[in-house]
One Martini backbone bead per residue (centre of mass of N, CA, C, O) as a GRO file, in nm:
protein
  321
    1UNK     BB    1  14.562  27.812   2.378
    2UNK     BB    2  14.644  27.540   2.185
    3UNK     BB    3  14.393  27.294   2.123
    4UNK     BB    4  14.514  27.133   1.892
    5UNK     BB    5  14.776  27.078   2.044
    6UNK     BB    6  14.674  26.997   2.308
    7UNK     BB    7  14.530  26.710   2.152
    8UNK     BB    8  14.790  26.592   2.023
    9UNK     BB    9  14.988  26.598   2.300
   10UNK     BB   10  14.778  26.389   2.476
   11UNK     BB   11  14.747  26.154   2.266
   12UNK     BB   12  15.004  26.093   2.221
   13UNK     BB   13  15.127  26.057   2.531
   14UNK     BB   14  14.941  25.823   2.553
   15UNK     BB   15  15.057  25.617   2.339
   16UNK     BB   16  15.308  25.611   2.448
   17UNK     BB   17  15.270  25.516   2.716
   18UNK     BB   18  15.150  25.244   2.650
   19UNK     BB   19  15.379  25.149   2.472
   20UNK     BB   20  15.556  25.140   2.755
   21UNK     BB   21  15.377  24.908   2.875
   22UNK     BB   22  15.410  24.696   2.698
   23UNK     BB   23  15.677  24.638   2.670
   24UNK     BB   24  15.729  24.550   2.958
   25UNK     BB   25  15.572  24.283   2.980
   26UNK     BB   26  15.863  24.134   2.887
   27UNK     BB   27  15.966  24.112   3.187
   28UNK     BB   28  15.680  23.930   3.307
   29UNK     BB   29  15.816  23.687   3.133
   30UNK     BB   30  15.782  23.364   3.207
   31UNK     BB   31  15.738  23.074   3.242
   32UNK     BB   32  15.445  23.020   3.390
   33UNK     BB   33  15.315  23.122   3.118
   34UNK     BB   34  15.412  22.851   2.930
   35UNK     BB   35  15.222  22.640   3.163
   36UNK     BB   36  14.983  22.764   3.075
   37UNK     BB   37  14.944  22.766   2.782
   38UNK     BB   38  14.969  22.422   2.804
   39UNK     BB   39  14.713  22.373   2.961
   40UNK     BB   40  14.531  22.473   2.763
   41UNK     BB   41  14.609  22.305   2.531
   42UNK     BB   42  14.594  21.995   2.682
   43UNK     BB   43  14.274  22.021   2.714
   44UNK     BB   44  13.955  21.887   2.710
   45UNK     BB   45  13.837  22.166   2.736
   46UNK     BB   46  13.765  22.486   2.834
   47UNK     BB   47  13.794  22.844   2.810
   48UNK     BB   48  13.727  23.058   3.090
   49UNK     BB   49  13.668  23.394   3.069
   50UNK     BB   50  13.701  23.675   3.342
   51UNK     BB   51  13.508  23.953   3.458
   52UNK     BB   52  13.506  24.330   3.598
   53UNK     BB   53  13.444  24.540   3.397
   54UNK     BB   54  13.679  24.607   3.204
   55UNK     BB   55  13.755  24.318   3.191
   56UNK     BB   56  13.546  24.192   3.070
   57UNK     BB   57  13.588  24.334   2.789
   58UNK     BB   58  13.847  24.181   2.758
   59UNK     BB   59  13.736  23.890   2.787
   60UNK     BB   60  13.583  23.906   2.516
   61UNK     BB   61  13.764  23.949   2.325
   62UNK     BB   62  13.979  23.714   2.383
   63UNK     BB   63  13.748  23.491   2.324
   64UNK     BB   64  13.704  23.578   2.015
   65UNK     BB   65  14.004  23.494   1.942
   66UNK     BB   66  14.011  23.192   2.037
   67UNK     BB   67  13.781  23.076   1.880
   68UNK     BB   68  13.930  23.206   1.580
   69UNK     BB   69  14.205  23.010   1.662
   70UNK     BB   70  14.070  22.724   1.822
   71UNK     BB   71  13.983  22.800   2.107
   72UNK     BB   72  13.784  22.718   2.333
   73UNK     BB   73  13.536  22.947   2.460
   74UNK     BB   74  13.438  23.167   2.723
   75UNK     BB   75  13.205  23.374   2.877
   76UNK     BB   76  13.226  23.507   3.249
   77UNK     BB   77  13.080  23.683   3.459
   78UNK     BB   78  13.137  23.785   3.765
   79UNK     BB   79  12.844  23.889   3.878
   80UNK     BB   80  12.684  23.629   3.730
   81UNK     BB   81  12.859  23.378   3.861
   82UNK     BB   82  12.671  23.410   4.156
   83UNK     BB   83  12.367  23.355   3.966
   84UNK     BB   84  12.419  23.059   3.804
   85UNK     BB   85  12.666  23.057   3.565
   86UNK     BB   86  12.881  22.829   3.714
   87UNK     BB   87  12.718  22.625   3.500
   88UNK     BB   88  12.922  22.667   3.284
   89UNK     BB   89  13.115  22.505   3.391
   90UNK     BB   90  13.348  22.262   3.374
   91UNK     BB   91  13.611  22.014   3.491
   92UNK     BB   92  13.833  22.080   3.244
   93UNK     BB   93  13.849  22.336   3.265
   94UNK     BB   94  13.963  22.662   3.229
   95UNK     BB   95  14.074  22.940   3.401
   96UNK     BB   96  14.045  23.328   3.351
   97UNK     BB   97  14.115  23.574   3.572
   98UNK     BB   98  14.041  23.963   3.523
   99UNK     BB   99  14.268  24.189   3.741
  100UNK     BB  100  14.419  24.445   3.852
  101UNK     BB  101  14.420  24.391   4.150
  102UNK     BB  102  14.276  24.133   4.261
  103UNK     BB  103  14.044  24.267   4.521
  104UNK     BB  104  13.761  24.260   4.401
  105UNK     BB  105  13.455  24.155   4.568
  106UNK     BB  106  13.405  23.975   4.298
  107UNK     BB  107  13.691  23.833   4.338
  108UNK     BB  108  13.660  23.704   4.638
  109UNK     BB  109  13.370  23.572   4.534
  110UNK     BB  110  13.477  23.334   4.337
  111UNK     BB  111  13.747  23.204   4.365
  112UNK     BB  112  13.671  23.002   4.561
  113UNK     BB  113  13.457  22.840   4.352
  114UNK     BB  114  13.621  22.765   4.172
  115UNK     BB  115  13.841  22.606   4.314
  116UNK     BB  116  13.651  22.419   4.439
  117UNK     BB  117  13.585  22.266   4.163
  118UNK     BB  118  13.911  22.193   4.020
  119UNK     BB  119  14.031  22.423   3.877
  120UNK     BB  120  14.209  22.611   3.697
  121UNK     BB  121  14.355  22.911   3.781
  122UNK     BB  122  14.439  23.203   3.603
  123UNK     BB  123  14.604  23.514   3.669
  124UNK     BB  124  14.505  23.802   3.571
  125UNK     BB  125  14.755  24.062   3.720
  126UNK     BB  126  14.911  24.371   3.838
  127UNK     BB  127  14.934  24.146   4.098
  128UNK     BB  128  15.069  23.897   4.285
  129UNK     BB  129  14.963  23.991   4.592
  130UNK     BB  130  14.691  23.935   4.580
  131UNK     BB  131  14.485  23.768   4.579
  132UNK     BB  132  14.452  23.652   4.308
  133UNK     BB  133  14.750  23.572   4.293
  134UNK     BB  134  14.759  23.358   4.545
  135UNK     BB  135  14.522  23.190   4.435
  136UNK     BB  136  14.651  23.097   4.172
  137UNK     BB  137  14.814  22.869   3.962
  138UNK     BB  138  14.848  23.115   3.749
  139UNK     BB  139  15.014  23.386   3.620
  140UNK     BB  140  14.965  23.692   3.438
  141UNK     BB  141  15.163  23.981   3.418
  142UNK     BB  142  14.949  24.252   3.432
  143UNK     BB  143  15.203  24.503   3.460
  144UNK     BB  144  15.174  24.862   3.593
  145UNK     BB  145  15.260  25.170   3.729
  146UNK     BB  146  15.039  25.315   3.528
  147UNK     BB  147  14.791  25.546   3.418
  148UNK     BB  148  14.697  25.745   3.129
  149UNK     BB  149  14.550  25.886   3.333
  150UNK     BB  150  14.604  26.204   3.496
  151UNK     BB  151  14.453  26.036   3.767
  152UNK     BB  152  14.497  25.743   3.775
  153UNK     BB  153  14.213  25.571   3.698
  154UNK     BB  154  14.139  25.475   3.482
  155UNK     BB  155  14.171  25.239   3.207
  156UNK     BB  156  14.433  25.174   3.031
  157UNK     BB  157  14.716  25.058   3.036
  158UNK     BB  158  14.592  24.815   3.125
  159UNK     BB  159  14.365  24.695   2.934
  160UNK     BB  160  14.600  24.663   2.721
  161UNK     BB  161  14.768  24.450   2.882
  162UNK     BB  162  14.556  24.259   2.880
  163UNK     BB  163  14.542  24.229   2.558
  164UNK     BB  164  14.801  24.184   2.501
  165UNK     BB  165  14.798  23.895   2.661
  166UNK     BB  166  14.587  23.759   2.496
  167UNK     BB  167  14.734  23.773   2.206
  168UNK     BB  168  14.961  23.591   2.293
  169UNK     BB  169  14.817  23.351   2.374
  170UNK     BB  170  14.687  23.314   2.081
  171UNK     BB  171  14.958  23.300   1.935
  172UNK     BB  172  15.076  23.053   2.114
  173UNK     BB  173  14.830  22.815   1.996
  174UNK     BB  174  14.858  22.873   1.735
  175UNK     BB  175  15.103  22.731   1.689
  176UNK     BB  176  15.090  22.468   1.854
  177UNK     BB  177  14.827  22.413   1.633
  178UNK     BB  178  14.913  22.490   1.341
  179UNK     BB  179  14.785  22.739   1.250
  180UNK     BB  180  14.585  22.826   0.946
  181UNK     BB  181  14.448  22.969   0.701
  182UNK     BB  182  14.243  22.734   0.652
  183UNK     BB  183  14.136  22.752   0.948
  184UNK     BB  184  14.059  23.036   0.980
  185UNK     BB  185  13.840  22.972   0.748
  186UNK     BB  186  13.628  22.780   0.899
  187UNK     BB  187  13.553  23.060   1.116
  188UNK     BB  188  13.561  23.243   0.808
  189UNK     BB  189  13.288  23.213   0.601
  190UNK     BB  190  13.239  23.529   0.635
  191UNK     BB  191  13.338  23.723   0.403
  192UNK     BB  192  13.607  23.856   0.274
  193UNK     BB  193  13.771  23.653   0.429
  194UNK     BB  194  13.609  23.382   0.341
  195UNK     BB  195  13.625  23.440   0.020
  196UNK     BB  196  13.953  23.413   0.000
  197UNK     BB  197  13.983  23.132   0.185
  198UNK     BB  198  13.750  22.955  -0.015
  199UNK     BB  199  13.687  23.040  -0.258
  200UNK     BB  200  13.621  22.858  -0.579
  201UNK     BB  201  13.587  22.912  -0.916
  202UNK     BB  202  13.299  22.661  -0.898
  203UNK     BB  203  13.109  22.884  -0.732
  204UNK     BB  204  13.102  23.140  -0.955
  205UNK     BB  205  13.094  22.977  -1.215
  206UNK     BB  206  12.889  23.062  -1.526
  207UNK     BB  207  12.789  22.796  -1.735
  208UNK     BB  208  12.532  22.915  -1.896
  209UNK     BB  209  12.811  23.120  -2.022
  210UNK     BB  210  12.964  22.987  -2.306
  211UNK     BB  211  13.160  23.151  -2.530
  212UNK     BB  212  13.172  23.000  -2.853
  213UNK     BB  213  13.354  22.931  -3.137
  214UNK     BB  214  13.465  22.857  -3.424
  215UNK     BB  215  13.699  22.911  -3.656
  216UNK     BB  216  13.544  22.999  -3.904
  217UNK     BB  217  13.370  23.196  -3.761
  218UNK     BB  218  13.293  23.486  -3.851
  219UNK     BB  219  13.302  23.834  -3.739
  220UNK     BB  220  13.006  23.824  -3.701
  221UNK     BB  221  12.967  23.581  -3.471
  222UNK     BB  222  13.170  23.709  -3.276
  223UNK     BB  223  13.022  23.955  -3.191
  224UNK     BB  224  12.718  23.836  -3.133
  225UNK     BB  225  12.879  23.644  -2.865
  226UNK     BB  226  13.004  23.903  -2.718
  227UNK     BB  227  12.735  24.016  -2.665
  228UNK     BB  228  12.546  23.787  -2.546
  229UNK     BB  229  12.714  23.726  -2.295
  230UNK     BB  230  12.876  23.906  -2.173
  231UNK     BB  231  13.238  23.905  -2.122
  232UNK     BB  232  13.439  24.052  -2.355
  233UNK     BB  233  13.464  23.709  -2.448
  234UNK     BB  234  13.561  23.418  -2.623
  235UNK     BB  235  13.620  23.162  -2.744
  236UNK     BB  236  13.772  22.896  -2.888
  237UNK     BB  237  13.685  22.580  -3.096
  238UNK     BB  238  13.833  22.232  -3.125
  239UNK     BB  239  13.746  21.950  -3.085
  240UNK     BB  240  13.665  22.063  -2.757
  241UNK     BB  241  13.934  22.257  -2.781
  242UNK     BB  242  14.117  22.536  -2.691
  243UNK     BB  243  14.255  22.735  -2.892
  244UNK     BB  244  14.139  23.047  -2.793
  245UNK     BB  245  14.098  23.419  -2.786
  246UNK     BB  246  13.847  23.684  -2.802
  247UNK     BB  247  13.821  23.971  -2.795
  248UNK     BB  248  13.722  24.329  -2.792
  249UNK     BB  249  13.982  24.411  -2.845
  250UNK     BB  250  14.038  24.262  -3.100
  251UNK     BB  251  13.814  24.380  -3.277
  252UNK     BB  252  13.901  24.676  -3.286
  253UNK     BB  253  14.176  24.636  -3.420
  254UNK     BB  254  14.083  24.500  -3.633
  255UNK     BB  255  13.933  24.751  -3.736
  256UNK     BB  256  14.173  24.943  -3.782
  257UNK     BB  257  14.310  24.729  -4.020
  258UNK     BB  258  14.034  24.723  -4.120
  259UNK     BB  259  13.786  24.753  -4.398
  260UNK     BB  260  13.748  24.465  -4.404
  261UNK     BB  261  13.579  24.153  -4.258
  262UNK     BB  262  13.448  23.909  -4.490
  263UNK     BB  263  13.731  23.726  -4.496
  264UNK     BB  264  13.728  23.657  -4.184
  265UNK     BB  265  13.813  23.480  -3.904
  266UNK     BB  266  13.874  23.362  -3.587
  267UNK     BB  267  14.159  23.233  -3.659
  268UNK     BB  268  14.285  23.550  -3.739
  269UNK     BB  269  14.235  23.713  -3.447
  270UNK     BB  270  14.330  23.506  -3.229
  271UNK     BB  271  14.467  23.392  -2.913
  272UNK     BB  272  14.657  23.180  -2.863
  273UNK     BB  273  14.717  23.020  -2.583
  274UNK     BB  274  14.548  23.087  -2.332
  275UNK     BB  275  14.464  23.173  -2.013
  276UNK     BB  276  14.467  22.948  -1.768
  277UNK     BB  277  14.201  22.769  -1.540
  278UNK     BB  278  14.110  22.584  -1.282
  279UNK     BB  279  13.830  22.520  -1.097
  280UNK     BB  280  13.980  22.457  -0.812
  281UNK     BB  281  14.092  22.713  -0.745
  282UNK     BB  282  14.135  22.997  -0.625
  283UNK     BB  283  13.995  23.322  -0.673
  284UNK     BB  284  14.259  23.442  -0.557
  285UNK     BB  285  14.461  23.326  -0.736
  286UNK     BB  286  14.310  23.426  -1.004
  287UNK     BB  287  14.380  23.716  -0.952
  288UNK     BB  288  14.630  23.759  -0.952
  289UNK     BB  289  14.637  23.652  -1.262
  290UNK     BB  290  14.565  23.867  -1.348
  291UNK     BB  291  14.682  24.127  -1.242
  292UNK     BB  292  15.003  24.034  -1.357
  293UNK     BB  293  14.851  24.042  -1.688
  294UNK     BB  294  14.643  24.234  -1.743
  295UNK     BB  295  14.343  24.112  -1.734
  296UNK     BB  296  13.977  24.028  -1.709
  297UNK     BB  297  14.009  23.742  -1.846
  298UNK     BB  298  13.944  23.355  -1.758
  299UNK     BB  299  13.974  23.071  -1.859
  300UNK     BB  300  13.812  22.764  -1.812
  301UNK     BB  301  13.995  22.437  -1.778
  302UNK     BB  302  13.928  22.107  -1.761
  303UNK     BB  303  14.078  21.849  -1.893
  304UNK     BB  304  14.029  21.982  -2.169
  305UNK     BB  305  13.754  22.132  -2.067
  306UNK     BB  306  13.509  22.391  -2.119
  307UNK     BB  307  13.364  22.601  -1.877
  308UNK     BB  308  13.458  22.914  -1.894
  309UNK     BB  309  13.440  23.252  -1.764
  310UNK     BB  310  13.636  23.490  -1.575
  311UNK     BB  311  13.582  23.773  -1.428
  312UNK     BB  312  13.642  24.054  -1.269
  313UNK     BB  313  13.368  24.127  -1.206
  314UNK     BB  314  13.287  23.883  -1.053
  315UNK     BB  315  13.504  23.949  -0.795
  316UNK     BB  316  13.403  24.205  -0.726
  317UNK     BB  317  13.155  24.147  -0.638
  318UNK     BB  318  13.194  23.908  -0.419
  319UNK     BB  319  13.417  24.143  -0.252
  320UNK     BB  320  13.762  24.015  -0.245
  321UNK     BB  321  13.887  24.322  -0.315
   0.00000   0.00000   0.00000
Protein backbone atom coordinates (compact mmCIF):
# COMPACT_ATOMS: atom_id res chain seq x y z
CA UNK A 1 0.00 0.00 0.00
CA UNK A 2 0.87 3.56 -0.90
CA UNK A 3 0.98 4.78 2.46
CA UNK A 4 1.09 8.72 0.98
CA UNK A 5 -1.21 8.20 -1.24
CA UNK A 6 -3.52 6.24 1.09
CA UNK A 7 -3.03 9.52 3.73
CA UNK A 8 -4.01 11.82 1.26
CA UNK A 9 -6.82 10.10 -0.21
CA UNK A 10 -8.77 9.68 3.48
CA UNK A 11 -8.04 13.44 4.20
CA UNK A 12 -9.76 14.54 0.82
CA UNK A 13 -12.17 12.16 1.23
CA UNK A 14 -12.79 13.49 4.87
CA UNK A 15 -12.61 17.35 3.40
CA UNK A 16 -15.04 16.71 0.57
CA UNK A 17 -17.79 14.68 3.18
CA UNK A 18 -17.56 18.22 5.74
CA UNK A 19 -17.63 20.25 2.54
CA UNK A 20 -21.61 17.73 1.20
CA UNK A 21 -22.31 18.18 5.09
CA UNK A 22 -22.53 21.78 5.25
CA UNK A 23 -23.94 22.49 1.92
CA UNK A 24 -26.58 20.76 2.83
CA UNK A 25 -27.50 22.61 5.54
CA UNK A 26 -28.95 25.33 3.49
CA UNK A 27 -31.96 22.58 3.21
CA UNK A 28 -32.63 22.86 6.52
CA UNK A 29 -32.34 26.85 6.64
CA UNK A 30 -36.50 27.93 7.47
CA UNK A 31 -37.97 30.99 8.53
CA UNK A 32 -37.50 29.49 12.02
CA UNK A 33 -34.12 30.20 12.22
CA UNK A 34 -34.41 33.80 10.81
CA UNK A 35 -36.93 34.44 13.72
CA UNK A 36 -34.83 33.18 16.01
CA UNK A 37 -31.43 35.66 14.43
CA UNK A 38 -34.27 38.50 15.20
CA UNK A 39 -35.09 37.51 18.87
CA UNK A 40 -31.41 37.39 19.46
CA UNK A 41 -31.32 41.05 17.60
CA UNK A 42 -34.06 42.24 19.65
CA UNK A 43 -32.85 41.66 23.13
CA UNK A 44 -31.77 43.58 26.20
CA UNK A 45 -29.87 40.44 27.63
CA UNK A 46 -26.93 38.34 26.35
CA UNK A 47 -26.37 35.62 24.26
CA UNK A 48 -25.86 32.42 26.17
CA UNK A 49 -24.36 29.47 24.40
CA UNK A 50 -24.20 26.00 26.07
CA UNK A 51 -22.91 22.44 25.29
CA UNK A 52 -21.45 19.39 26.33
CA UNK A 53 -18.10 17.23 25.01
CA UNK A 54 -17.16 18.56 21.37
CA UNK A 55 -20.22 20.73 21.30
CA UNK A 56 -19.40 22.62 24.45
CA UNK A 57 -16.03 23.65 22.36
CA UNK A 58 -18.53 24.64 19.40
CA UNK A 59 -20.14 26.78 21.99
CA UNK A 60 -17.18 28.44 23.11
CA UNK A 61 -15.46 29.74 19.35
CA UNK A 62 -19.58 30.22 18.52
CA UNK A 63 -19.21 33.05 21.67
CA UNK A 64 -15.74 34.19 20.69
CA UNK A 65 -16.83 35.51 17.26
CA UNK A 66 -20.60 36.89 19.03
CA UNK A 67 -18.11 39.21 21.07
CA UNK A 68 -16.00 40.28 17.93
CA UNK A 69 -18.82 40.79 16.22
CA UNK A 70 -21.02 42.97 18.55
CA UNK A 71 -23.70 40.46 20.01
CA UNK A 72 -23.16 40.16 23.98
CA UNK A 73 -22.37 36.41 24.68
CA UNK A 74 -20.98 33.96 27.40
CA UNK A 75 -20.48 30.36 27.43
CA UNK A 76 -21.73 27.94 29.80
CA UNK A 77 -20.75 24.65 30.23
CA UNK A 78 -23.42 22.50 30.64
CA UNK A 79 -22.55 19.86 33.13
CA UNK A 80 -20.96 22.94 35.67
CA UNK A 81 -24.42 25.09 34.89
CA UNK A 82 -26.22 22.25 36.94
CA UNK A 83 -23.28 22.96 39.80
CA UNK A 84 -24.12 26.86 40.30
CA UNK A 85 -22.83 28.51 37.00
CA UNK A 86 -27.07 28.75 35.78
CA UNK A 87 -26.05 32.05 38.19
CA UNK A 88 -24.99 33.53 35.34
CA UNK A 89 -28.29 33.52 33.28
CA UNK A 90 -30.35 36.55 33.62
CA UNK A 91 -33.94 37.31 32.87
CA UNK A 92 -33.66 38.43 29.52
CA UNK A 93 -30.94 36.08 28.30
CA UNK A 94 -31.47 34.21 25.41
CA UNK A 95 -29.80 30.80 25.41
CA UNK A 96 -28.60 28.65 22.43
CA UNK A 97 -28.08 25.03 23.71
CA UNK A 98 -25.70 22.86 21.46
CA UNK A 99 -26.10 19.12 20.95
CA UNK A 100 -25.84 16.80 17.87
CA UNK A 101 -28.30 13.56 19.92
CA UNK A 102 -29.94 16.20 21.53
CA UNK A 103 -30.60 13.41 24.45
CA UNK A 104 -27.27 13.87 25.91
CA UNK A 105 -28.07 13.30 29.84
CA UNK A 106 -26.59 16.46 30.93
CA UNK A 107 -29.21 18.31 28.58
CA UNK A 108 -32.28 16.35 29.68
CA UNK A 109 -31.56 17.69 33.26
CA UNK A 110 -30.13 21.28 32.38
CA UNK A 111 -33.09 21.78 29.47
CA UNK A 112 -35.36 22.20 32.19
CA UNK A 113 -33.71 24.25 34.53
CA UNK A 114 -33.71 26.57 31.77
CA UNK A 115 -36.90 26.71 30.20
CA UNK A 116 -38.21 26.88 34.44
CA UNK A 117 -36.36 30.16 34.15
CA UNK A 118 -38.46 31.41 31.04
CA UNK A 119 -35.67 32.34 29.09
CA UNK A 120 -35.73 31.91 25.56
CA UNK A 121 -34.04 28.19 24.47
CA UNK A 122 -32.56 27.77 20.93
CA UNK A 123 -31.67 24.49 20.54
CA UNK A 124 -28.77 24.00 18.11
CA UNK A 125 -29.18 19.71 17.10
CA UNK A 126 -29.06 17.66 14.14
CA UNK A 127 -32.30 15.77 15.16
CA UNK A 128 -35.31 17.88 15.48
CA UNK A 129 -37.63 15.10 17.58
CA UNK A 130 -35.01 15.02 20.63
CA UNK A 131 -35.74 16.21 23.87
CA UNK A 132 -33.72 18.81 22.99
CA UNK A 133 -35.60 19.37 19.72
CA UNK A 134 -39.01 19.07 21.17
CA UNK A 135 -38.23 21.25 24.25
CA UNK A 136 -36.49 24.05 22.67
CA UNK A 137 -38.89 27.69 21.55
CA UNK A 138 -36.48 27.69 18.09
CA UNK A 139 -34.78 25.31 16.73
CA UNK A 140 -31.10 25.68 14.81
CA UNK A 141 -31.07 22.31 12.45
CA UNK A 142 -27.72 21.37 12.46
CA UNK A 143 -28.84 18.04 10.69
CA UNK A 144 -26.20 15.54 9.16
CA UNK A 145 -26.67 12.08 7.77
CA UNK A 146 -23.48 10.44 9.04
CA UNK A 147 -20.02 11.47 10.63
CA UNK A 148 -16.74 11.66 8.68
CA UNK A 149 -15.31 9.32 10.82
CA UNK A 150 -15.28 5.53 9.05
CA UNK A 151 -16.81 4.33 12.26
CA UNK A 152 -19.23 6.90 12.44
CA UNK A 153 -18.49 7.77 15.80
CA UNK A 154 -16.12 10.74 16.23
CA UNK A 155 -18.00 14.06 15.94
CA UNK A 156 -16.62 15.57 12.27
CA UNK A 157 -19.16 16.57 9.89
CA UNK A 158 -21.49 17.34 13.07
CA UNK A 159 -19.35 19.67 14.63
CA UNK A 160 -17.95 21.77 11.35
CA UNK A 161 -22.31 22.04 10.73
CA UNK A 162 -22.84 23.15 14.32
CA UNK A 163 -19.80 26.27 13.49
CA UNK A 164 -20.81 26.62 10.36
CA UNK A 165 -24.16 27.40 11.90
CA UNK A 166 -22.55 29.36 14.10
CA UNK A 167 -21.08 31.70 11.56
CA UNK A 168 -24.52 32.39 9.90
CA UNK A 169 -26.07 33.59 13.18
CA UNK A 170 -23.09 35.94 13.62
CA UNK A 171 -22.75 37.38 9.95
CA UNK A 172 -26.61 37.69 9.72
CA UNK A 173 -26.47 40.03 13.36
CA UNK A 174 -23.59 41.53 12.21
CA UNK A 175 -25.61 42.51 9.08
CA UNK A 176 -28.62 43.72 10.86
CA UNK A 177 -26.59 45.56 13.09
CA UNK A 178 -25.07 47.33 10.19
CA UNK A 179 -21.55 46.11 11.64
CA UNK A 180 -18.85 48.33 10.16
CA UNK A 181 -14.73 47.66 9.61
CA UNK A 182 -14.55 50.75 12.19
CA UNK A 183 -16.97 48.64 14.84
CA UNK A 184 -14.90 45.41 14.30
CA UNK A 185 -11.93 47.93 14.86
CA UNK A 186 -13.30 48.98 18.69
CA UNK A 187 -13.25 44.85 19.63
CA UNK A 188 -9.73 44.55 17.86
CA UNK A 189 -7.58 47.12 19.21
CA UNK A 190 -4.40 44.82 19.39
CA UNK A 191 -2.35 43.55 16.83
CA UNK A 192 -2.01 43.86 13.48
CA UNK A 193 -5.07 43.97 12.72
CA UNK A 194 -6.16 46.68 15.68
CA UNK A 195 -3.22 48.67 13.97
CA UNK A 196 -4.53 48.95 10.76
CA UNK A 197 -8.08 49.76 11.47
CA UNK A 198 -7.74 52.44 14.50
CA UNK A 199 -4.06 53.41 14.01
CA UNK A 200 -4.06 57.15 12.14
CA UNK A 201 -0.81 58.62 11.53
CA UNK A 202 -0.31 61.73 14.49
CA UNK A 203 -0.07 58.51 17.02
CA UNK A 204 3.29 57.42 15.74
CA UNK A 205 4.48 60.72 13.67
CA UNK A 206 7.60 61.14 15.40
CA UNK A 207 7.84 65.23 15.88
CA UNK A 208 10.54 65.33 17.29
CA UNK A 209 12.75 64.69 14.02
CA UNK A 210 11.16 66.91 11.63
CA UNK A 211 13.96 67.55 9.05
CA UNK A 212 14.00 70.56 7.34
CA UNK A 213 16.53 72.99 5.40
CA UNK A 214 15.75 76.88 3.52
CA UNK A 215 15.98 76.93 -0.15
CA UNK A 216 18.87 78.66 0.04
CA UNK A 217 20.90 75.76 2.48
CA UNK A 218 24.12 74.66 0.93
CA UNK A 219 24.34 71.16 -0.56
CA UNK A 220 26.99 70.46 2.28
CA UNK A 221 23.79 71.72 5.23
CA UNK A 222 21.45 69.53 2.95
CA UNK A 223 23.22 66.30 3.46
CA UNK A 224 24.16 66.93 6.89
CA UNK A 225 20.55 67.39 8.04
CA UNK A 226 19.67 64.01 5.95
CA UNK A 227 22.47 62.47 7.99
CA UNK A 228 21.42 63.71 11.10
CA UNK A 229 17.93 62.71 11.38
CA UNK A 230 18.11 59.13 9.52
CA UNK A 231 14.99 59.52 7.53
CA UNK A 232 16.78 59.47 3.96
CA UNK A 233 15.08 62.92 3.38
CA UNK A 234 14.50 66.83 4.40
CA UNK A 235 11.84 69.04 3.38
CA UNK A 236 12.28 72.18 1.88
CA UNK A 237 10.53 74.97 3.68
CA UNK A 238 10.00 78.74 2.83
CA UNK A 239 7.99 80.85 4.84
CA UNK A 240 7.10 78.17 6.96
CA UNK A 241 5.47 76.25 4.19
CA UNK A 242 6.74 73.15 2.17
CA UNK A 243 7.74 74.23 -0.79
CA UNK A 244 9.76 70.83 -1.51
CA UNK A 245 11.23 67.81 -0.70
CA UNK A 246 15.08 66.08 -1.26
CA UNK A 247 15.71 62.75 -0.92
CA UNK A 248 18.95 61.19 -0.68
CA UNK A 249 18.17 59.44 -4.19
CA UNK A 250 18.25 63.26 -5.20
CA UNK A 251 21.84 63.82 -3.59
CA UNK A 252 23.34 60.73 -5.36
CA UNK A 253 21.84 61.63 -8.83
CA UNK A 254 23.11 65.26 -7.99
CA UNK A 255 26.84 63.98 -7.27
CA UNK A 256 26.28 61.93 -10.13
CA UNK A 257 25.78 65.05 -12.89
CA UNK A 258 27.79 67.22 -11.23
CA UNK A 259 31.68 67.55 -10.83
CA UNK A 260 31.33 70.29 -8.34
CA UNK A 261 28.42 70.77 -6.21
CA UNK A 262 29.56 73.95 -4.22
CA UNK A 263 27.54 75.82 -6.13
CA UNK A 264 24.51 74.48 -5.80
CA UNK A 265 21.85 75.03 -3.27
CA UNK A 266 18.51 72.91 -1.85
CA UNK A 267 16.70 74.55 -4.43
CA UNK A 268 18.08 73.25 -7.18
CA UNK A 269 18.20 70.01 -6.76
CA UNK A 270 14.73 69.21 -4.56
CA UNK A 271 11.52 68.20 -5.61
CA UNK A 272 8.51 70.80 -6.22
CA UNK A 273 5.15 69.62 -4.50
CA UNK A 274 6.02 66.50 -2.93
CA UNK A 275 3.51 64.26 -2.04
CA UNK A 276 1.77 64.80 1.50
CA UNK A 277 -0.95 63.91 4.11
CA UNK A 278 -2.53 65.21 6.54
CA UNK A 279 -1.99 63.73 10.30
CA UNK A 280 -5.37 62.45 10.77
CA UNK A 281 -5.23 59.39 7.99
CA UNK A 282 -5.33 56.20 9.10
CA UNK A 283 -1.70 54.76 8.80
CA UNK A 284 -3.35 52.02 6.24
CA UNK A 285 -4.33 54.62 3.99
CA UNK A 286 -0.66 56.04 4.35
CA UNK A 287 0.77 52.98 3.11
CA UNK A 288 -0.84 52.63 0.28
CA UNK A 289 -0.12 55.67 -0.88
CA UNK A 290 3.58 54.50 -0.43
CA UNK A 291 2.93 51.73 -2.03
CA UNK A 292 0.71 52.87 -5.17
CA UNK A 293 3.93 55.90 -5.90
CA UNK A 294 6.83 53.41 -5.35
CA UNK A 295 8.32 55.92 -2.70
CA UNK A 296 9.00 55.28 1.24
CA UNK A 297 8.55 58.62 2.78
CA UNK A 298 5.44 60.71 2.78
CA UNK A 299 5.53 64.72 4.30
CA UNK A 300 2.83 65.16 6.91
CA UNK A 301 1.28 68.78 6.62
CA UNK A 302 -1.51 70.06 8.34
CA UNK A 303 -3.53 72.80 7.35
CA UNK A 304 -0.11 74.16 5.61
CA UNK A 305 1.72 73.46 8.71
CA UNK A 306 4.78 70.88 8.37
CA UNK A 307 4.01 67.85 10.68
CA UNK A 308 7.32 65.69 10.16
CA UNK A 309 7.68 62.71 8.16
CA UNK A 310 6.32 58.95 7.98
CA UNK A 311 9.07 56.44 6.61
CA UNK A 312 7.79 53.56 5.57
CA UNK A 313 9.72 51.74 7.74
CA UNK A 314 8.18 53.32 10.43
CA UNK A 315 5.10 51.28 9.50
CA UNK A 316 7.06 48.28 9.02
CA UNK A 317 8.19 48.26 12.99
CA UNK A 318 4.64 48.44 13.66
CA UNK A 319 3.87 45.46 12.36
CA UNK A 320 0.79 46.85 10.07
CA UNK A 321 1.98 45.42 7.09
Amino acid sequence: MNTTASILETAKKTIIEESKAILQLTEYLTEEFAEAVLKIYETKGRLVVTGIGKSAIIAQKIVASLNSTGTPSLFLHAAEAVHGDLGMVQPEDIIICISKSGNSPEIKVLVPLLKRFGNILIGMTSDRNSFLGKESHYIMHAHVDREACPNNLAPTNSTTAQLVLGDALAVALMELRQFKSEDFAIYHPGGALGKKLLLRVADMLDTTHTPQVSPDASIKKVIMEISEKRLGVTAVIDNNKVIGIITDGDIRRMLNANDSFTHLTAQDIMTKNPKNISSDILVSEALSILENNSITQLMVIDNDEYKGVLHLHDILKEGIV
